[in-house]
Structures are given as structure tokens and as C-alpha cells.
């Protein structure tokens, strides 16, 4: 639990889902799951956003959306579906808005954990109304990091496994919780000191990267270049360990997917 954020009690309905397994279908790979709750959440969010911002575009993970010429809203209706399907409470809903090529609004809600993260560009990042600040850890050997692995890891040579081993040997700890948006929110809250992953989608990144930046951290590509949501490769940190983390990650090899 983020030290800078007091959890709010979860509603009875979401709490009733804790510890229960849910049936799931596979998508592009055996590890890429979707449940009825992903679809129901997405339908509701797209409907509400389209009604509230009819001139904006909405793009959601499961394929629904809304056309528009204004800002673009990226919706991940359930980030961490595998966790949810197995009854693990580390999952969230993530919504990020991009205007003129930059994320300018982000919301990440982890209902079972009782955490709601919000950020507006230039207005700071918050969790349950409490302002967030990244950690002050200055070296990788004292850092706790988060990462993830692509759903095509059984068939692709670009897996993030070499980078995981390299960082694991240098850092205090590395965790893999299976929700990129929530991992980034935890960097913003100072729980994690850094996060890196590849082959993500804009709906995985639009909200979380803004949270990190508005909490005083950095979000870039793996080589330190400006982050491009469509590339899907992110390295986020408290800023203090950023260059050291880049050096270790890329020193283990630069996958084709992030070049």
C-alpha cells in the first residue's frame, strides 16, 4: 500500500469478487485473457465518455470506441485481467487522455485495494485526494522496481527476460504484479522506485506515465528518448535512478521491439 495514500474501503460488490476465480477467454496468446467484466466495464466507460465528451475520440482495449476530432481517451477497462481471473486483487481500471500528442489527464482506480489515482498535467498527482511524490532513493542497489513480460513471450525472442535478470542482480528487489498502469501509479506514490516494460499499448501507458511525471518522476523510452505511447516501451522512475536503470536495462541488450 502506498505510504502516501490511505485506502478507502471498497464497495461491497467489488469486495465480493476478491478471492473468486472468473472464467476467461484467450485473445492473441494463451496468456492474454479477457473476461465478461472487461467487456462490461469497457461498454460503460465508452458510453459515459462519449456522452460527456462527444467531440473526442475514445479508444478502448477490447475494440469498442467513439470517433471524434478532439482529444483521444485511452481506456483499459481492466488492467491485470489474469490477476482478476485468478482472484488476485492487483488490478485496476485505467483512463488516460491525450491532447496534441501528450497525456494531460489520467485516472487509475484499483477497486479492491481502495485506491484512486488521478493526475492533470500541471496540477500534480494524487491518490484518494492526497498529493503524491516519488521516492528519494538515489541508487539502484537500494531500489525496489517493477516490470512485466509480453504476452507473446513463448514465441518471441524479445522477452525482457535478459533485462529482468540484469536488474534483479543489481537492485534491492524486482516485483512483477501484472498491471502496468498500477505499477506506474505505485512509482508515482513512491512505493516502487522504477518500472520498465515493453510491448505495451497506449491504454497501458497514457494514465500511468502522467502520474509518474506529475509526482516528480521521469517517463521515457528505454534509451532515454521522449516517450512515444505507440512504441509501447517505457522506463519510468523517481528520476534519481533513471540513468542507472537505463544503463543496466540496455546493457543486457536492446530488443528489436524498443529500437
PDB file of C-alpha atoms in Angstrom:
ATOM      1  CA  UNK A   1       0.000   0.000   0.000  1.00  0.00           C
ATOM      2  CA  UNK A   2       1.435   3.421  -0.878  1.00  0.00           C
ATOM      3  CA  UNK A   3       2.717   5.137   2.247  1.00  0.00           C
ATOM      4  CA  UNK A   4       1.396   8.454   0.969  1.00  0.00           C
ATOM      5  CA  UNK A   5      -2.130   7.217   0.320  1.00  0.00           C
ATOM      6  CA  UNK A   6      -4.743   5.977   2.774  1.00  0.00           C
ATOM      7  CA  UNK A   7      -7.000   3.332   1.213  1.00  0.00           C
ATOM      8  CA  UNK A   8     -10.725   3.821   1.122  1.00  0.00           C
ATOM      9  CA  UNK A   9     -12.996   0.905   1.976  1.00  0.00           C
ATOM     10  CA  UNK A  10     -14.049  -0.896  -1.187  1.00  0.00           C
ATOM     11  CA  UNK A  11     -17.730  -1.130  -2.077  1.00  0.00           C
ATOM     12  CA  UNK A  12     -19.422  -4.399  -1.157  1.00  0.00           C
ATOM     13  CA  UNK A  13     -19.881  -5.552  -4.754  1.00  0.00           C
ATOM     14  CA  UNK A  14     -16.177  -5.338  -5.780  1.00  0.00           C
ATOM     15  CA  UNK A  15     -15.101  -6.783  -2.437  1.00  0.00           C
ATOM     16  CA  UNK A  16     -17.296  -9.806  -3.079  1.00  0.00           C
ATOM     17  CA  UNK A  17     -15.125 -10.600  -6.108  1.00  0.00           C
ATOM     18  CA  UNK A  18     -11.957 -10.959  -4.005  1.00  0.00           C
ATOM     19  CA  UNK A  19     -10.592 -14.494  -3.960  1.00  0.00           C
ATOM     20  CA  UNK A  20     -13.048 -15.706  -6.603  1.00  0.00           C
ATOM     21  CA  UNK A  21     -11.913 -17.082  -9.933  1.00  0.00           C
ATOM     22  CA  UNK A  22     -13.647 -15.895 -13.081  1.00  0.00           C
ATOM     23  CA  UNK A  23     -13.939 -17.586 -16.444  1.00  0.00           C
ATOM     24  CA  UNK A  24     -11.823 -16.021 -19.175  1.00  0.00           C
ATOM     25  CA  UNK A  25     -11.257 -16.292 -22.909  1.00  0.00           C
ATOM     26  CA  UNK A  26      -7.886 -16.000 -24.618  1.00  0.00           C
ATOM     27  CA  UNK A  27      -7.106 -13.298 -27.188  1.00  0.00           C
ATOM     28  CA  UNK A  28      -3.846 -13.050 -29.132  1.00  0.00           C
ATOM     29  CA  UNK A  29      -1.996 -15.549 -26.933  1.00  0.00           C
ATOM     30  CA  UNK A  30      -2.671 -18.145 -24.250  1.00  0.00           C
ATOM     31  CA  UNK A  31      -1.618 -15.656 -21.561  1.00  0.00           C
ATOM     32  CA  UNK A  32      -3.707 -12.769 -22.983  1.00  0.00           C
ATOM     33  CA  UNK A  33      -7.079 -13.068 -21.264  1.00  0.00           C
ATOM     34  CA  UNK A  34     -10.412 -11.262 -21.398  1.00  0.00           C
ATOM     35  CA  UNK A  35     -13.433 -11.710 -19.123  1.00  0.00           C
ATOM     36  CA  UNK A  36     -17.030 -10.568 -19.225  1.00  0.00           C
ATOM     37  CA  UNK A  37     -16.047  -7.873 -16.726  1.00  0.00           C
ATOM     38  CA  UNK A  38     -13.521  -6.383 -19.167  1.00  0.00           C
ATOM     39  CA  UNK A  39     -16.291  -6.079 -21.750  1.00  0.00           C
ATOM     40  CA  UNK A  40     -18.906  -4.748 -19.341  1.00  0.00           C
ATOM     41  CA  UNK A  41     -16.512  -2.196 -17.872  1.00  0.00           C
ATOM     42  CA  UNK A  42     -15.449  -1.055 -21.328  1.00  0.00           C
ATOM     43  CA  UNK A  43     -19.021  -0.670 -22.584  1.00  0.00           C
ATOM     44  CA  UNK A  44     -19.907   1.529 -19.618  1.00  0.00           C
ATOM     45  CA  UNK A  45     -16.781   3.677 -19.824  1.00  0.00           C
ATOM     46  CA  UNK A  46     -17.015   4.249 -23.579  1.00  0.00           C
ATOM     47  CA  UNK A  47     -20.688   5.167 -23.264  1.00  0.00           C
ATOM     48  CA  UNK A  48     -20.040   7.649 -20.452  1.00  0.00           C
ATOM     49  CA  UNK A  49     -17.003   9.267 -22.078  1.00  0.00           C
ATOM     50  CA  UNK A  50     -18.739   9.604 -25.459  1.00  0.00           C
ATOM     51  CA  UNK A  51     -21.725  11.263 -23.774  1.00  0.00           C
ATOM     52  CA  UNK A  52     -19.593  13.645 -21.717  1.00  0.00           C
ATOM     53  CA  UNK A  53     -17.083  14.485 -24.487  1.00  0.00           C
ATOM     54  CA  UNK A  54     -18.898  13.914 -27.800  1.00  0.00           C
ATOM     55  CA  UNK A  55     -16.208  15.683 -29.812  1.00  0.00           C
ATOM     56  CA  UNK A  56     -13.386  13.497 -28.514  1.00  0.00           C
ATOM     57  CA  UNK A  57     -12.142  10.136 -29.715  1.00  0.00           C
ATOM     58  CA  UNK A  58     -12.295   7.101 -27.406  1.00  0.00           C
ATOM     59  CA  UNK A  59     -10.097   4.040 -27.983  1.00  0.00           C
ATOM     60  CA  UNK A  60     -10.564   1.047 -25.692  1.00  0.00           C
ATOM     61  CA  UNK A  61      -8.607  -2.177 -25.337  1.00  0.00           C
ATOM     62  CA  UNK A  62     -11.339  -4.618 -26.289  1.00  0.00           C
ATOM     63  CA  UNK A  63     -12.141  -2.840 -29.535  1.00  0.00           C
ATOM     64  CA  UNK A  64     -15.053  -0.513 -28.878  1.00  0.00           C
ATOM     65  CA  UNK A  65     -14.763   3.248 -29.058  1.00  0.00           C
ATOM     66  CA  UNK A  66     -16.094   6.560 -30.308  1.00  0.00           C
ATOM     67  CA  UNK A  67     -14.985   8.739 -33.207  1.00  0.00           C
ATOM     68  CA  UNK A  68     -14.079  12.376 -32.727  1.00  0.00           C
ATOM     69  CA  UNK A  69     -11.616  15.074 -33.759  1.00  0.00           C
ATOM     70  CA  UNK A  70     -10.681  16.389 -30.326  1.00  0.00           C
ATOM     71  CA  UNK A  71      -8.566  14.776 -27.643  1.00  0.00           C
ATOM     72  CA  UNK A  72      -8.143  10.997 -27.514  1.00  0.00           C
ATOM     73  CA  UNK A  73      -9.166   8.956 -24.476  1.00  0.00           C
ATOM     74  CA  UNK A  74      -7.419   5.610 -23.994  1.00  0.00           C
ATOM     75  CA  UNK A  75      -9.373   3.142 -21.872  1.00  0.00           C
ATOM     76  CA  UNK A  76      -8.111  -0.038 -20.254  1.00  0.00           C
ATOM     77  CA  UNK A  77     -11.296  -1.413 -18.703  1.00  0.00           C
ATOM     78  CA  UNK A  78      -9.466  -3.988 -16.595  1.00  0.00           C
ATOM     79  CA  UNK A  79      -5.668  -3.875 -16.460  1.00  0.00           C
ATOM     80  CA  UNK A  80      -4.452  -7.052 -14.806  1.00  0.00           C
ATOM     81  CA  UNK A  81      -7.111  -9.374 -16.186  1.00  0.00           C
ATOM     82  CA  UNK A  82      -5.122 -12.515 -15.368  1.00  0.00           C
ATOM     83  CA  UNK A  83      -4.877 -11.394 -11.746  1.00  0.00           C
ATOM     84  CA  UNK A  84      -8.596 -10.692 -11.675  1.00  0.00           C
ATOM     85  CA  UNK A  85      -9.441 -14.042 -13.266  1.00  0.00           C
ATOM     86  CA  UNK A  86      -7.448 -15.837 -10.562  1.00  0.00           C
ATOM     87  CA  UNK A  87      -8.810 -13.802  -7.662  1.00  0.00           C
ATOM     88  CA  UNK A  88      -5.688 -11.701  -7.087  1.00  0.00           C
ATOM     89  CA  UNK A  89      -6.658  -8.115  -6.136  1.00  0.00           C
ATOM     90  CA  UNK A  90      -3.836  -6.357  -8.027  1.00  0.00           C
ATOM     91  CA  UNK A  91      -5.837  -4.997 -10.969  1.00  0.00           C
ATOM     92  CA  UNK A  92      -7.281  -1.649 -11.979  1.00  0.00           C
ATOM     93  CA  UNK A  93      -9.220   0.457 -14.455  1.00  0.00           C
ATOM     94  CA  UNK A  94      -7.075   2.996 -16.324  1.00  0.00           C
ATOM     95  CA  UNK A  95      -8.199   6.012 -18.348  1.00  0.00           C
ATOM     96  CA  UNK A  96      -5.801   8.462 -19.950  1.00  0.00           C
ATOM     97  CA  UNK A  97      -6.468  11.464 -22.169  1.00  0.00           C
ATOM     98  CA  UNK A  98      -4.012  12.609 -24.833  1.00  0.00           C
ATOM     99  CA  UNK A  99      -4.195  16.109 -26.311  1.00  0.00           C
ATOM    100  CA  UNK A 100      -1.818  17.352 -29.003  1.00  0.00           C
ATOM    101  CA  UNK A 101       0.316  14.240 -28.570  1.00  0.00           C
ATOM    102  CA  UNK A 102       0.746  14.498 -24.783  1.00  0.00           C
ATOM    103  CA  UNK A 103      -1.060  12.827 -21.901  1.00  0.00           C
ATOM    104  CA  UNK A 104      -2.829  15.523 -19.953  1.00  0.00           C
ATOM    105  CA  UNK A 105      -5.270  13.631 -17.725  1.00  0.00           C
ATOM    106  CA  UNK A 106      -5.025  10.242 -16.062  1.00  0.00           C
ATOM    107  CA  UNK A 107      -7.102   8.111 -13.705  1.00  0.00           C
ATOM    108  CA  UNK A 108      -6.176   4.701 -12.286  1.00  0.00           C
ATOM    109  CA  UNK A 109      -8.675   3.012  -9.967  1.00  0.00           C
ATOM    110  CA  UNK A 110      -7.821  -0.171  -8.032  1.00  0.00           C
ATOM    111  CA  UNK A 111     -11.228  -1.027  -6.512  1.00  0.00           C
ATOM    112  CA  UNK A 112     -10.275  -3.902  -4.221  1.00  0.00           C
ATOM    113  CA  UNK A 113      -7.263  -2.001  -2.900  1.00  0.00           C
ATOM    114  CA  UNK A 114      -9.431   1.077  -2.309  1.00  0.00           C
ATOM    115  CA  UNK A 115      -7.080   3.353  -4.287  1.00  0.00           C
ATOM    116  CA  UNK A 116      -7.940   6.048  -6.821  1.00  0.00           C
ATOM    117  CA  UNK A 117      -5.012   7.789  -8.511  1.00  0.00           C
ATOM    118  CA  UNK A 118      -5.557  10.989 -10.506  1.00  0.00           C
ATOM    119  CA  UNK A 119      -3.399  13.455 -12.374  1.00  0.00           C
ATOM    120  CA  UNK A 120      -3.847  16.536 -14.547  1.00  0.00           C
ATOM    121  CA  UNK A 121      -0.864  17.941 -16.401  1.00  0.00           C
ATOM    122  CA  UNK A 122       0.498  20.840 -14.414  1.00  0.00           C
ATOM    123  CA  UNK A 123      -1.788  20.086 -11.482  1.00  0.00           C
ATOM    124  CA  UNK A 124       0.053  17.300  -9.662  1.00  0.00           C
ATOM    125  CA  UNK A 125      -0.728  13.655  -8.957  1.00  0.00           C
ATOM    126  CA  UNK A 126      -2.957  12.410  -6.147  1.00  0.00           C
ATOM    127  CA  UNK A 127      -4.167   9.224  -4.501  1.00  0.00           C
ATOM    128  CA  UNK A 128      -7.509   9.424  -2.725  1.00  0.00           C
ATOM    129  CA  UNK A 129      -7.030  13.181  -2.606  1.00  0.00           C
ATOM    130  CA  UNK A 130      -3.549  13.067  -1.070  1.00  0.00           C
ATOM    131  CA  UNK A 131      -0.735  14.559  -3.131  1.00  0.00           C
ATOM    132  CA  UNK A 132       1.845  12.072  -4.390  1.00  0.00           C
ATOM    133  CA  UNK A 133       5.609  12.359  -4.573  1.00  0.00           C
ATOM    134  CA  UNK A 134       8.096   9.876  -5.984  1.00  0.00           C
ATOM    135  CA  UNK A 135      10.686   8.316  -3.688  1.00  0.00           C
ATOM    136  CA  UNK A 136      14.069   9.828  -2.903  1.00  0.00           C
ATOM    137  CA  UNK A 137      16.028   6.582  -3.406  1.00  0.00           C
ATOM    138  CA  UNK A 138      19.234   7.571  -5.175  1.00  0.00           C
ATOM    139  CA  UNK A 139      20.869   4.295  -6.239  1.00  0.00           C
ATOM    140  CA  UNK A 140      19.686   1.116  -7.916  1.00  0.00           C
ATOM    141  CA  UNK A 141      21.035  -1.150  -5.171  1.00  0.00           C
ATOM    142  CA  UNK A 142      18.513   0.405  -2.773  1.00  0.00           C
ATOM    143  CA  UNK A 143      15.620   0.442  -5.212  1.00  0.00           C
ATOM    144  CA  UNK A 144      12.524  -1.733  -5.470  1.00  0.00           C
ATOM    145  CA  UNK A 145      11.373  -1.949  -9.072  1.00  0.00           C
ATOM    146  CA  UNK A 146       8.518  -3.391 -11.074  1.00  0.00           C
ATOM    147  CA  UNK A 147       8.425  -4.902 -14.541  1.00  0.00           C
ATOM    148  CA  UNK A 148       6.366  -7.172 -16.753  1.00  0.00           C
ATOM    149  CA  UNK A 149       6.677  -9.565 -19.661  1.00  0.00           C
ATOM    150  CA  UNK A 150       4.918  -9.590 -23.042  1.00  0.00           C
ATOM    151  CA  UNK A 151       2.039 -11.965 -23.750  1.00  0.00           C
ATOM    152  CA  UNK A 152       3.951 -13.450 -26.707  1.00  0.00           C
ATOM    153  CA  UNK A 153       6.888 -14.497 -24.525  1.00  0.00           C
ATOM    154  CA  UNK A 154       6.542 -18.156 -25.548  1.00  0.00           C
ATOM    155  CA  UNK A 155       7.179 -17.460 -29.221  1.00  0.00           C
ATOM    156  CA  UNK A 156       9.085 -14.156 -29.447  1.00  0.00           C
ATOM    157  CA  UNK A 157      12.800 -13.538 -28.968  1.00  0.00           C
ATOM    158  CA  UNK A 158      12.009 -10.089 -27.495  1.00  0.00           C
ATOM    159  CA  UNK A 159      11.002 -11.147 -23.994  1.00  0.00           C
ATOM    160  CA  UNK A 160      12.516  -8.774 -21.394  1.00  0.00           C
ATOM    161  CA  UNK A 161      13.968 -11.814 -19.605  1.00  0.00           C
ATOM    162  CA  UNK A 162      17.646 -10.801 -20.012  1.00  0.00           C
ATOM    163  CA  UNK A 163      16.841  -7.315 -18.726  1.00  0.00           C
ATOM    164  CA  UNK A 164      14.969  -8.765 -15.758  1.00  0.00           C
ATOM    165  CA  UNK A 165      17.958 -10.900 -14.769  1.00  0.00           C
ATOM    166  CA  UNK A 166      20.367  -7.975 -15.128  1.00  0.00           C
ATOM    167  CA  UNK A 167      18.268  -5.638 -12.994  1.00  0.00           C
ATOM    168  CA  UNK A 168      17.489  -8.365 -10.454  1.00  0.00           C
ATOM    169  CA  UNK A 169      21.223  -8.795  -9.889  1.00  0.00           C
ATOM    170  CA  UNK A 170      21.684  -5.080  -9.210  1.00  0.00           C
ATOM    171  CA  UNK A 171      18.538  -3.864  -7.473  1.00  0.00           C
ATOM    172  CA  UNK A 172      17.278  -4.461  -3.960  1.00  0.00           C
ATOM    173  CA  UNK A 173      14.130  -6.098  -5.329  1.00  0.00           C
ATOM    174  CA  UNK A 174      12.119  -6.531  -8.517  1.00  0.00           C
ATOM    175  CA  UNK A 175       8.404  -7.301  -8.457  1.00  0.00           C
ATOM    176  CA  UNK A 176       6.106  -8.474 -11.249  1.00  0.00           C
ATOM    177  CA  UNK A 177       2.459  -7.801 -10.414  1.00  0.00           C
ATOM    178  CA  UNK A 178       0.890  -7.899 -13.877  1.00  0.00           C
ATOM    179  CA  UNK A 179      -0.714  -4.460 -14.164  1.00  0.00           C
ATOM    180  CA  UNK A 180       1.391  -1.836 -15.929  1.00  0.00           C
ATOM    181  CA  UNK A 181      -0.921   1.059 -15.103  1.00  0.00           C
ATOM    182  CA  UNK A 182      -0.934   0.201 -11.405  1.00  0.00           C
ATOM    183  CA  UNK A 183       2.843  -0.358 -11.416  1.00  0.00           C
ATOM    184  CA  UNK A 184       3.320   3.184 -12.718  1.00  0.00           C
ATOM    185  CA  UNK A 185       0.877   4.553 -10.151  1.00  0.00           C
ATOM    186  CA  UNK A 186       2.974   2.889  -7.458  1.00  0.00           C
ATOM    187  CA  UNK A 187       6.079   4.623  -8.832  1.00  0.00           C
ATOM    188  CA  UNK A 188       4.220   7.923  -8.526  1.00  0.00           C
ATOM    189  CA  UNK A 189       3.307   7.046  -4.947  1.00  0.00           C
ATOM    190  CA  UNK A 190       6.910   6.248  -4.019  1.00  0.00           C
ATOM    191  CA  UNK A 191       6.233   2.554  -3.361  1.00  0.00           C
ATOM    192  CA  UNK A 192       8.226   1.452  -6.399  1.00  0.00           C
ATOM    193  CA  UNK A 193      11.319   3.426  -7.332  1.00  0.00           C
ATOM    194  CA  UNK A 194      11.154   2.483 -11.002  1.00  0.00           C
ATOM    195  CA  UNK A 195       9.389   0.435 -13.657  1.00  0.00           C
ATOM    196  CA  UNK A 196      10.227  -0.770 -17.128  1.00  0.00           C
ATOM    197  CA  UNK A 197       8.374  -2.863 -19.691  1.00  0.00           C
ATOM    198  CA  UNK A 198       7.900  -3.240 -23.447  1.00  0.00           C
ATOM    199  CA  UNK A 199       5.219  -4.230 -25.953  1.00  0.00           C
ATOM    200  CA  UNK A 200       2.609  -2.270 -24.035  1.00  0.00           C
ATOM    201  CA  UNK A 201      -0.313  -0.387 -25.579  1.00  0.00           C
ATOM    202  CA  UNK A 202      -1.296   3.273 -25.248  1.00  0.00           C
ATOM    203  CA  UNK A 203      -4.085   2.378 -22.822  1.00  0.00           C
ATOM    204  CA  UNK A 204      -1.448   0.787 -20.559  1.00  0.00           C
ATOM    205  CA  UNK A 205       0.634   3.962 -20.521  1.00  0.00           C
ATOM    206  CA  UNK A 206      -1.448   7.105 -21.036  1.00  0.00           C
ATOM    207  CA  UNK A 207      -2.584   7.442 -17.423  1.00  0.00           C
ATOM    208  CA  UNK A 208       0.383   5.931 -15.591  1.00  0.00           C
ATOM    209  CA  UNK A 209       3.122   7.939 -17.266  1.00  0.00           C
ATOM    210  CA  UNK A 210       1.346  11.174 -16.419  1.00  0.00           C
ATOM    211  CA  UNK A 211       1.008  10.099 -12.788  1.00  0.00           C
ATOM    212  CA  UNK A 212       4.755   9.495 -12.612  1.00  0.00           C
ATOM    213  CA  UNK A 213       5.642  12.823 -14.208  1.00  0.00           C
ATOM    214  CA  UNK A 214       3.210  14.842 -12.113  1.00  0.00           C
ATOM    215  CA  UNK A 215       4.615  13.205  -8.963  1.00  0.00           C
ATOM    216  CA  UNK A 216       8.085  14.462  -9.890  1.00  0.00           C
ATOM    217  CA  UNK A 217       9.436  11.401 -11.715  1.00  0.00           C
ATOM    218  CA  UNK A 218      10.523  10.659 -15.292  1.00  0.00           C
ATOM    219  CA  UNK A 219       8.963   8.530 -18.031  1.00  0.00           C
ATOM    220  CA  UNK A 220      10.978   7.860 -21.178  1.00  0.00           C
ATOM    221  CA  UNK A 221      11.716   5.164 -23.703  1.00  0.00           C
ATOM    222  CA  UNK A 222      14.355   2.559 -22.842  1.00  0.00           C
ATOM    223  CA  UNK A 223      17.118   4.634 -24.392  1.00  0.00           C
ATOM    224  CA  UNK A 224      16.093   7.773 -22.537  1.00  0.00           C
ATOM    225  CA  UNK A 225      14.329   9.220 -25.557  1.00  0.00           C
ATOM    226  CA  UNK A 226      10.965  11.019 -25.243  1.00  0.00           C
ATOM    227  CA  UNK A 227       8.225   8.514 -24.583  1.00  0.00           C
ATOM    228  CA  UNK A 228       6.001   7.543 -27.509  1.00  0.00           C
ATOM    229  CA  UNK A 229       2.846   5.745 -26.437  1.00  0.00           C
ATOM    230  CA  UNK A 230       2.538   3.872 -29.706  1.00  0.00           C
ATOM    231  CA  UNK A 231       6.014   2.342 -29.300  1.00  0.00           C
ATOM    232  CA  UNK A 232       4.962   0.606 -26.090  1.00  0.00           C
ATOM    233  CA  UNK A 233       8.404   0.649 -24.426  1.00  0.00           C
ATOM    234  CA  UNK A 234       8.585   2.606 -21.177  1.00  0.00           C
ATOM    235  CA  UNK A 235      11.130   3.211 -18.441  1.00  0.00           C
ATOM    236  CA  UNK A 236       9.720   5.206 -15.538  1.00  0.00           C
ATOM    237  CA  UNK A 237      11.426   6.139 -12.299  1.00  0.00           C
ATOM    238  CA  UNK A 238      11.747   8.632  -9.488  1.00  0.00           C
ATOM    239  CA  UNK A 239      14.285  10.402 -11.718  1.00  0.00           C
ATOM    240  CA  UNK A 240      17.225   9.820  -9.404  1.00  0.00           C
ATOM    241  CA  UNK A 241      17.909   6.269 -10.572  1.00  0.00           C
ATOM    242  CA  UNK A 242      16.758   6.826 -14.143  1.00  0.00           C
ATOM    243  CA  UNK A 243      20.099   6.880 -15.934  1.00  0.00           C
ATOM    244  CA  UNK A 244      21.450   3.973 -13.901  1.00  0.00           C
ATOM    245  CA  UNK A 245      18.356   1.902 -14.682  1.00  0.00           C
ATOM    246  CA  UNK A 246      18.655   2.706 -18.399  1.00  0.00           C
ATOM    247  CA  UNK A 247      22.277   1.591 -18.369  1.00  0.00           C
ATOM    248  CA  UNK A 248      21.501  -1.765 -16.741  1.00  0.00           C
ATOM    249  CA  UNK A 249      18.411  -2.488 -18.853  1.00  0.00           C
ATOM    250  CA  UNK A 250      20.018  -1.651 -22.171  1.00  0.00           C
ATOM    251  CA  UNK A 251      23.318  -3.232 -21.156  1.00  0.00           C
ATOM    252  CA  UNK A 252      21.503  -6.573 -21.205  1.00  0.00           C
ATOM    253  CA  UNK A 253      20.562  -5.990 -24.836  1.00  0.00           C
ATOM    254  CA  UNK A 254      18.199  -3.781 -26.790  1.00  0.00           C
ATOM    255  CA  UNK A 255      15.245  -5.792 -28.130  1.00  0.00           C
ATOM    256  CA  UNK A 256      14.058  -5.038 -31.648  1.00  0.00           C
ATOM    257  CA  UNK A 257      10.688  -4.025 -30.183  1.00  0.00           C
ATOM    258  CA  UNK A 258      12.213  -0.985 -28.457  1.00  0.00           C
ATOM    259  CA  UNK A 259      14.662   0.227 -31.106  1.00  0.00           C
TER     260      UNK A 259
END
